Amino acid sequence: MAECERRSARAATLVLMGTSVLSLRIDGELLERLRDHAAKRGMSVQDYVVRTLIRDDFDERFQTAVDETEKFYGVT
């Protein structure tokens, strides 16, 4: 399936599922970093975060971050 078709299918799935509100408390430094990344792409912070979360490799990258954090704190 072409990338454009995958995005369309994913967007259609999101529309069918409805919407919810997610509220985050983040520190000022992280918010500024997000603003910078979003601005470079001509996006709002909200759009940038959502786009990052729906990336195909997000789950893998997130699991890697969790694993590294657990290793750092000696959880695993």
CSV table of N, CA and C in Angstrom, one decimal, residues 19-61:
chain,number,residue,atom,x,y,z
A,19,THR,N,-13.1,11.4,18.7
A,19,THR,CA,-12.0,12.2,19.2
A,19,THR,C,-12.1,12.2,20.7
A,20,SER,N,-11.0,12.4,21.4
A,20,SER,CA,-10.9,12.5,22.8
A,20,SER,C,-9.9,13.6,23.1
A,21,VAL,N,-9.9,14.1,24.3
A,21,VAL,CA,-9.0,15.1,24.8
A,21,VAL,C,-7.9,14.5,25.6
A,22,LEU,N,-6.7,14.9,25.3
A,22,LEU,CA,-5.5,14.4,26.1
A,22,LEU,C,-4.8,15.7,26.6
A,23,SER,N,-4.7,15.8,27.9
A,23,SER,CA,-4.1,16.9,28.5
A,23,SER,C,-2.7,16.5,29.1
A,24,LEU,N,-1.7,17.3,28.8
A,24,LEU,CA,-0.3,16.9,29.2
A,24,LEU,C,0.2,18.1,30.0
A,25,ARG,N,1.0,17.7,31.0
A,25,ARG,CA,1.7,18.7,31.8
A,25,ARG,C,3.2,18.5,31.5
A,26,ILE,N,3.8,19.5,30.8
A,26,ILE,CA,5.2,19.3,30.4
A,26,ILE,C,6.0,20.6,30.8
A,27,ASP,N,7.3,20.5,31.0
A,27,ASP,CA,8.0,21.6,31.5
A,27,ASP,C,8.3,22.6,30.3
A,28,GLY,N,8.7,23.8,30.7
A,28,GLY,CA,8.8,24.9,29.7
A,28,GLY,C,9.9,24.6,28.6
A,29,GLU,N,11.0,23.9,29.0
A,29,GLU,CA,12.1,23.6,28.1
A,29,GLU,C,11.6,22.6,27.0
A,30,LEU,N,10.8,21.6,27.4
A,30,LEU,CA,10.3,20.6,26.5
A,30,LEU,C,9.3,21.3,25.5
A,31,LEU,N,8.4,22.2,26.1
A,31,LEU,CA,7.5,22.9,25.3
A,31,LEU,C,8.2,23.7,24.2
A,32,GLU,N,9.2,24.4,24.6
A,32,GLU,CA,10.0,25.2,23.6
A,32,GLU,C,10.6,24.4,22.5
A,33,ARG,N,11.1,23.2,22.9
A,33,ARG,CA,11.6,22.3,21.9
A,33,ARG,C,10.6,21.8,20.9
A,34,LEU,N,9.4,21.5,21.5
A,34,LEU,CA,8.3,21.1,20.6
A,34,LEU,C,7.9,22.3,19.7
A,35,ARG,N,7.8,23.5,20.2
A,35,ARG,CA,7.4,24.6,19.4
A,35,ARG,C,8.4,24.8,18.3
A,36,ASP,N,9.7,24.7,18.6
A,36,ASP,CA,10.8,24.8,17.6
A,36,ASP,C,10.6,23.8,16.5
A,37,HIS,N,10.4,22.5,16.9
A,37,HIS,CA,10.3,21.4,15.9
A,37,HIS,C,9.0,21.7,15.0
A,38,ALA,N,7.9,22.1,15.7
A,38,ALA,CA,6.7,22.3,15.0
A,38,ALA,C,6.8,23.5,14.0
A,39,ALA,N,7.4,24.6,14.5
A,39,ALA,CA,7.6,25.8,13.6
A,39,ALA,C,8.4,25.5,12.4
A,40,LYS,N,9.5,24.6,12.5
A,40,LYS,CA,10.3,24.3,11.4
A,40,LYS,C,9.4,23.6,10.3
A,41,ARG,N,8.4,22.9,10.7
A,41,ARG,CA,7.5,22.2,9.7
A,41,ARG,C,6.2,23.0,9.4
A,42,GLY,N,6.1,24.2,10.0
A,42,GLY,CA,4.9,25.1,9.7
A,42,GLY,C,3.7,24.5,10.4
A,43,MET,N,3.8,23.9,11.5
A,43,MET,CA,2.7,23.2,12.2
A,43,MET,C,2.5,23.8,13.6
A,44,SER,N,1.3,23.6,14.1
A,44,SER,CA,1.1,23.9,15.5
A,44,SER,C,1.7,22.8,16.4
A,45,VAL,N,1.9,23.1,17.6
A,45,VAL,CA,2.5,22.1,18.5
A,45,VAL,C,1.5,20.9,18.6
A,46,GLN,N,0.2,21.1,18.7
A,46,GLN,CA,-0.7,20.0,18.7
A,46,GLN,C,-0.6,19.1,17.5
A,47,ASP,N,-0.6,19.7,16.3
A,47,ASP,CA,-0.5,18.9,15.1
A,47,ASP,C,0.8,18.2,15.0
A,48,TYR,N,1.9,18.8,15.5
A,48,TYR,CA,3.2,18.1,15.5
A,48,TYR,C,3.2,16.9,16.4
A,49,VAL,N,2.6,17.1,17.6
A,49,VAL,CA,2.6,15.9,18.5
A,49,VAL,C,1.7,14.8,18.0
A,50,VAL,N,0.6,15.1,17.4
A,50,VAL,CA,-0.3,14.1,16.9
A,50,VAL,C,0.4,13.4,15.7
A,51,ARG,N,1.0,14.2,14.8
A,51,ARG,CA,1.7,13.6,13.7
A,51,ARG,C,2.8,12.6,14.2
A,52,THR,N,3.5,13.0,15.2
A,52,THR,CA,4.6,12.2,15.7
A,52,THR,C,4.0,10.9,16.3
A,53,LEU,N,2.9,11.0,17.0
A,53,LEU,CA,2.3,9.8,17.6
A,53,LEU,C,1.7,8.8,16.6
A,54,ILE,N,1.3,9.3,15.4
A,54,ILE,CA,0.8,8.4,14.4
A,54,ILE,C,1.8,7.9,13.4
A,55,ARG,N,3.1,8.3,13.6
A,55,ARG,CA,4.1,7.8,12.7
A,55,ARG,C,4.2,6.2,12.8
A,56,ASP,N,4.5,5.6,11.7
A,56,ASP,CA,4.5,4.1,11.6
A,56,ASP,C,5.5,3.6,12.6
A,57,ASP,N,6.6,4.3,12.9
A,57,ASP,CA,7.7,3.7,13.8
A,57,ASP,C,7.5,4.2,15.2
A,58,PHE,N,6.4,4.9,15.6
A,58,PHE,CA,6.3,5.4,16.9
A,58,PHE,C,6.3,4.3,18.0
A,59,ASP,N,5.6,3.2,17.8
A,59,ASP,CA,5.5,2.2,18.8
A,59,ASP,C,6.9,1.6,19.1
A,60,GLU,N,7.6,1.4,18.0
A,60,GLU,CA,9.0,0.8,18.2
A,60,GLU,C,9.9,1.8,18.9
A,61,ARG,N,9.8,3.1,18.5
A,61,ARG,CA,10.7,4.1,19.1
A,61,ARG,C,10.3,4.3,20.6
